[in-house]
Amino acid sequence: GENVEQHPSTLSVQEGDSAVIKCTYSDSASNYFPWYKQELGKRPQLIIDIRSNVGEKKDQRIAVTLNKTAKHFSLHITETQPEDSAVYFCATSRFGGTSYGKLTFGQGTILTVHP
Amino acid sequence: DTAVSQTPKYLVTQMGNDKSIKCEQNLGHDTMYWYKQDSKKFLKIMFSYNNKELIINETVPNRFSPKSPDKAHLNLHINSLELGDSAVYFCASSTGLAGVGETQYFGPGTRLLVL
């Protein structure tokens, strides 16, 4: 089955700095790559996603890049703010087969933004 | 106008008991999921239903039995609770199957503690 590795497990930055979280996956058939943000005690919420036919997607301070050949994708947060502090999860999914509709999550990254 | 709701929010019970968690979505989605988040924050899918039909059944002990009375509801019944069942259980829903890039919307979670 799919295996998703996420690094780093913790990330501490100063307000205004950039943060990068990287995920690698094993199933070359994966074609959907969402990122979720989970604040303490809250539900995971989608912040950005990318499909396999796109190499990069940006939404204000957040961007995701995908390298299908290397089977890795990354989340980039620029001009970090204290409210960006949370746990971030990458995930993968693929169309078809027994994995249809199944999200496989990375282990999560605890991001702390210091004022 | 809560999109995905779960009850109860907290559940504290003794080993060996049987308990149920309920989930409802008012988004008109066809697919619903159950995820387990352990103490290390790792999110793992347990089950998925599409239009009341079971489509994903991960390697979960058969003490866990999902039931979908209609496509807006997905309940989780757990028999003979064990200490290791302590976790946060999230319900989620999407318009179709995530393999085509469907956003999954998570409920607020049910925090289960087995004593």
CSV table of C-alpha atoms in Angstrom, one decimal:
chain,number,residue,atom,x,y,z
A,1,GLY,CA,0.0,0.0,0.0
A,2,GLU,CA,0.9,3.7,-0.1
A,3,ASN,CA,3.5,5.0,2.3
A,4,VAL,CA,3.8,8.7,2.9
A,5,GLU,CA,6.8,10.1,4.8
A,6,GLN,CA,6.7,13.7,6.1
A,7,HIS,CA,9.6,15.9,7.3
A,8,PRO,CA,10.4,17.6,9.5
A,9,SER,CA,8.3,16.4,12.5
A,10,THR,CA,8.7,19.7,14.2
A,11,LEU,CA,9.6,23.1,12.7
A,12,SER,CA,10.2,26.3,14.6
A,13,VAL,CA,10.5,29.7,12.8
A,14,GLN,CA,10.5,33.4,13.6
A,15,GLU,CA,7.5,35.4,12.5
A,16,GLY,CA,8.0,36.6,8.9
A,17,ASP,CA,10.3,33.7,8.0
A,18,SER,CA,9.4,31.0,5.5
A,19,ALA,CA,8.5,27.4,6.4
A,20,VAL,CA,8.9,24.4,4.1
A,21,ILE,CA,7.5,20.9,4.8
A,22,LYS,CA,8.2,18.0,2.5
A,23,CYS,CA,6.5,14.7,1.8
A,24,THR,CA,7.6,11.7,-0.2
A,25,TYR,CA,5.2,9.0,-1.3
A,26,SER,CA,5.6,5.5,-2.7
A,27,ASP,CA,2.7,4.9,-5.0
A,28,SER,CA,3.4,6.3,-8.4
A,29,ALA,CA,-0.3,6.1,-9.2
A,30,SER,CA,-1.2,8.7,-6.6
A,31,ASN,CA,-2.7,11.7,-8.3
A,32,TYR,CA,-4.2,13.9,-5.6
A,33,PHE,CA,-2.1,15.7,-2.9
A,34,PRO,CA,-3.9,17.8,-0.3
A,35,TRP,CA,-2.5,19.5,2.7
A,36,TYR,CA,-4.4,19.8,5.9
A,37,LYS,CA,-3.9,22.2,8.9
A,38,GLN,CA,-5.0,21.1,12.4
A,39,GLU,CA,-5.0,23.6,15.2
A,40,LEU,CA,-4.9,22.3,18.8
A,41,GLY,CA,-8.1,20.5,19.7
A,42,LYS,CA,-9.7,21.2,16.3
A,43,ARG,CA,-10.5,19.3,13.1
A,44,PRO,CA,-8.1,19.0,10.2
A,45,GLN,CA,-9.0,21.5,7.5
A,46,LEU,CA,-7.8,21.6,3.9
A,47,ILE,CA,-5.6,24.6,3.1
A,48,ILE,CA,-4.4,23.7,-0.4
A,49,ASP,CA,-4.3,20.8,-2.8
A,50,ILE,CA,-2.7,19.9,-6.1
A,51,ARG,CA,-3.4,17.3,-8.7
A,52,SER,CA,-0.8,15.3,-10.6
A,53,ASN,CA,-1.2,17.2,-13.8
A,54,VAL,CA,0.0,20.4,-12.1
A,55,GLY,CA,3.5,21.2,-10.9
A,56,GLU,CA,2.8,24.1,-8.6
A,57,LYS,CA,-0.1,25.9,-7.1
A,58,LYS,CA,-0.2,29.0,-5.0
A,59,ASP,CA,-2.8,30.7,-2.8
A,60,GLN,CA,-1.6,33.9,-1.2
A,61,ARG,CA,1.1,33.0,1.3
A,62,ILE,CA,0.8,29.2,0.7
A,63,ALA,CA,2.1,27.2,-2.2
A,64,VAL,CA,2.5,23.6,-3.0
A,65,THR,CA,5.0,22.1,-5.4
A,66,LEU,CA,4.9,18.5,-6.9
A,67,ASN,CA,7.7,16.5,-8.4
A,68,LYS,CA,6.1,13.4,-9.8
A,69,THR,CA,9.3,11.9,-11.0
A,70,ALA,CA,10.9,12.1,-7.6
A,71,LYS,CA,7.6,11.3,-5.9
A,72,HIS,CA,7.7,14.2,-3.5
A,73,PHE,CA,5.6,17.3,-2.8
A,74,SER,CA,6.2,20.3,-0.5
A,75,LEU,CA,4.2,22.9,1.3
A,76,HIS,CA,5.7,26.4,1.4
A,77,ILE,CA,4.4,29.1,3.7
A,78,THR,CA,5.9,32.6,3.3
A,79,GLU,CA,5.8,35.5,5.8
A,80,THR,CA,4.7,33.2,8.6
A,81,GLN,CA,2.5,34.5,11.3
A,82,PRO,CA,1.8,33.2,14.8
A,83,GLU,CA,-1.6,32.0,13.7
A,84,ASP,CA,0.1,29.7,11.3
A,85,SER,CA,1.2,27.6,14.3
A,86,ALA,CA,-0.5,24.2,14.0
A,87,VAL,CA,0.1,20.6,12.9
A,88,TYR,CA,0.3,20.3,9.1
A,89,PHE,CA,-0.5,17.0,7.4
A,90,CYS,CA,0.2,16.0,3.8
A,91,ALA,CA,-1.8,13.3,2.2
A,92,THR,CA,-2.1,11.3,-1.0
A,93,SER,CA,-4.9,9.6,-2.9
A,94,ARG,CA,-5.3,7.8,-6.2
A,95,PHE,CA,-8.0,7.1,-8.7
A,96,GLY,CA,-9.0,3.6,-9.2
A,97,GLY,CA,-8.3,0.2,-7.6
A,98,THR,CA,-8.8,-0.7,-4.0
A,99,SER,CA,-7.4,2.7,-2.8
A,100,TYR,CA,-10.2,4.6,-4.4
A,101,GLY,CA,-11.2,7.4,-2.2
A,102,LYS,CA,-8.6,6.7,0.5
A,103,LEU,CA,-6.4,9.4,1.9
A,104,THR,CA,-3.1,8.3,3.2
A,105,PHE,CA,-1.6,10.8,5.6
A,106,GLY,CA,1.9,11.8,6.5
A,107,GLN,CA,2.9,11.8,10.2
A,108,GLY,CA,2.4,15.5,10.6
A,109,THR,CA,4.6,18.5,11.2
A,110,ILE,CA,4.2,20.7,14.3
A,111,LEU,CA,4.9,24.2,13.1
A,112,THR,CA,5.6,26.9,15.7
A,113,VAL,CA,5.9,30.5,14.7
A,114,HIS,CA,7.5,32.7,17.3
A,115,PRO,CA,6.4,36.4,17.5
B,1,ASP,CA,-25.5,25.2,9.8
B,2,THR,CA,-22.7,22.8,10.9
B,3,ALA,CA,-21.4,20.9,7.8
B,4,VAL,CA,-20.2,17.7,9.5
B,5,SER,CA,-21.2,17.0,13.0
B,6,GLN,CA,-20.4,14.2,15.5
B,7,THR,CA,-21.8,13.1,18.8
B,8,PRO,CA,-20.7,12.8,21.4
B,9,LYS,CA,-17.7,15.2,21.6
B,10,TYR,CA,-16.2,13.4,24.5
B,11,LEU,CA,-16.7,9.8,25.6
B,12,VAL,CA,-15.2,8.3,28.7
B,13,THR,CA,-15.9,4.6,29.4
B,14,GLN,CA,-14.7,1.4,30.9
B,15,MET,CA,-12.9,-1.4,29.2
B,16,GLY,CA,-15.3,-4.0,27.9
B,17,ASN,CA,-18.1,-1.6,27.3
B,18,ASP,CA,-19.9,-1.1,24.0
B,19,LYS,CA,-20.3,2.4,22.6
B,20,SER,CA,-21.4,4.3,19.5
B,21,ILE,CA,-20.4,7.5,17.8
B,22,LYS,CA,-22.7,9.2,15.4
B,23,CYS,CA,-21.9,11.4,12.4
B,24,GLU,CA,-24.1,13.5,10.2
B,25,GLN,CA,-23.4,15.7,7.2
B,26,ASN,CA,-25.7,18.3,5.7
B,27,LEU,CA,-23.5,19.0,2.6
B,28,GLY,CA,-25.4,16.5,0.3
B,29,HIS,CA,-22.2,14.5,0.0
B,30,ASP,CA,-22.2,10.9,-1.2
B,31,THR,CA,-19.2,9.6,0.6
B,32,MET,CA,-18.4,9.5,4.3
B,33,TYR,CA,-15.3,8.3,6.2
B,34,TRP,CA,-14.1,7.4,9.6
B,35,TYR,CA,-10.5,8.2,10.7
B,36,LYS,CA,-8.7,7.4,13.9
B,37,GLN,CA,-6.1,9.9,15.2
B,38,ASP,CA,-3.8,8.3,17.9
B,39,SER,CA,-1.9,10.0,20.7
B,40,LYS,CA,0.9,10.8,18.3
B,41,LYS,CA,-1.5,12.7,16.0
B,42,PHE,CA,-1.2,10.1,13.3
B,43,LEU,CA,-4.4,10.0,11.1
B,44,LYS,CA,-5.5,6.7,9.6
B,45,ILE,CA,-8.5,5.8,7.6
B,46,MET,CA,-10.8,3.1,9.0
B,47,PHE,CA,-13.8,2.9,6.8
B,48,SER,CA,-15.5,4.7,3.9
B,49,TYR,CA,-19.1,4.5,2.6
B,50,ASN,CA,-20.4,5.7,-0.7
B,51,ASN,CA,-24.2,6.0,-1.0
B,52,LYS,CA,-24.6,3.7,2.0
B,53,GLU,CA,-22.2,1.1,0.5
B,54,LEU,CA,-19.0,0.1,2.2
B,55,ILE,CA,-16.1,0.8,-0.2
B,56,ILE,CA,-13.1,1.0,2.1
B,57,ASN,CA,-12.5,-1.3,5.1
B,58,GLU,CA,-9.0,-1.0,6.4
B,59,THR,CA,-7.4,-3.6,8.7
B,60,VAL,CA,-9.6,-2.8,11.7
B,61,PRO,CA,-10.6,-5.2,14.4
B,62,ASN,CA,-14.1,-6.6,13.8
B,63,ARG,CA,-15.1,-5.0,17.1
B,64,PHE,CA,-15.6,-1.9,15.0
B,65,SER,CA,-18.7,-1.9,12.9
B,66,PRO,CA,-19.8,1.1,10.8
B,67,LYS,CA,-23.4,1.6,9.8
B,68,SER,CA,-24.8,4.0,7.3
B,69,PRO,CA,-28.6,4.2,7.5
B,70,ASP,CA,-28.6,6.8,4.7
B,71,LYS,CA,-26.0,8.8,2.8
B,72,ALA,CA,-26.1,11.7,5.3
B,73,HIS,CA,-25.3,9.5,8.3
B,74,LEU,CA,-22.4,7.2,9.2
B,75,ASN,CA,-22.2,5.7,12.7
B,76,LEU,CA,-19.5,3.8,14.3
B,77,HIS,CA,-20.2,1.1,16.9
B,78,ILE,CA,-17.4,-0.3,19.0
B,79,ASN,CA,-17.8,-3.5,21.0
B,80,SER,CA,-15.7,-4.7,23.9
B,81,LEU,CA,-13.7,-1.5,24.2
B,82,GLU,CA,-9.9,-1.8,24.9
B,83,LEU,CA,-7.4,0.6,26.3
B,84,GLY,CA,-5.8,0.9,22.8
B,85,ASP,CA,-9.1,2.2,21.4
B,86,SER,CA,-8.5,5.5,23.2
B,87,ALA,CA,-8.1,8.1,20.4
B,88,VAL,CA,-9.8,10.9,18.6
B,89,TYR,CA,-12.2,9.6,15.9
B,90,PHE,CA,-13.0,11.9,13.0
B,91,CYS,CA,-15.8,11.6,10.6
B,92,ALA,CA,-15.4,13.2,7.2
B,93,SER,CA,-17.4,13.5,4.0
B,94,SER,CA,-16.8,14.4,0.3
B,95,THR,CA,-18.9,14.9,-2.8
B,96,GLY,CA,-17.6,11.8,-4.4
B,97,LEU,CA,-14.4,9.8,-4.2
B,98,ALA,CA,-11.2,11.5,-3.2
B,99,GLY,CA,-9.2,10.0,-6.1
B,100,VAL,CA,-10.5,12.7,-8.4
B,101,GLY,CA,-9.5,15.4,-6.0
B,102,GLU,CA,-12.6,15.7,-3.8
B,103,THR,CA,-12.0,17.8,-0.7
B,104,GLN,CA,-12.8,15.9,2.5
B,105,TYR,CA,-14.5,17.9,5.2
B,106,PHE,CA,-13.9,16.7,8.7
B,107,GLY,CA,-16.2,16.7,11.7
B,108,PRO,CA,-15.1,18.1,15.1
B,109,GLY,CA,-13.9,14.7,16.4
B,110,THR,CA,-15.0,12.5,19.2
B,111,ARG,CA,-12.4,12.1,22.0
B,112,LEU,CA,-12.7,8.6,23.3
B,113,LEU,CA,-11.0,7.6,26.5
B,114,VAL,CA,-11.1,4.0,27.7
B,115,LEU,CA,-10.3,3.4,31.4
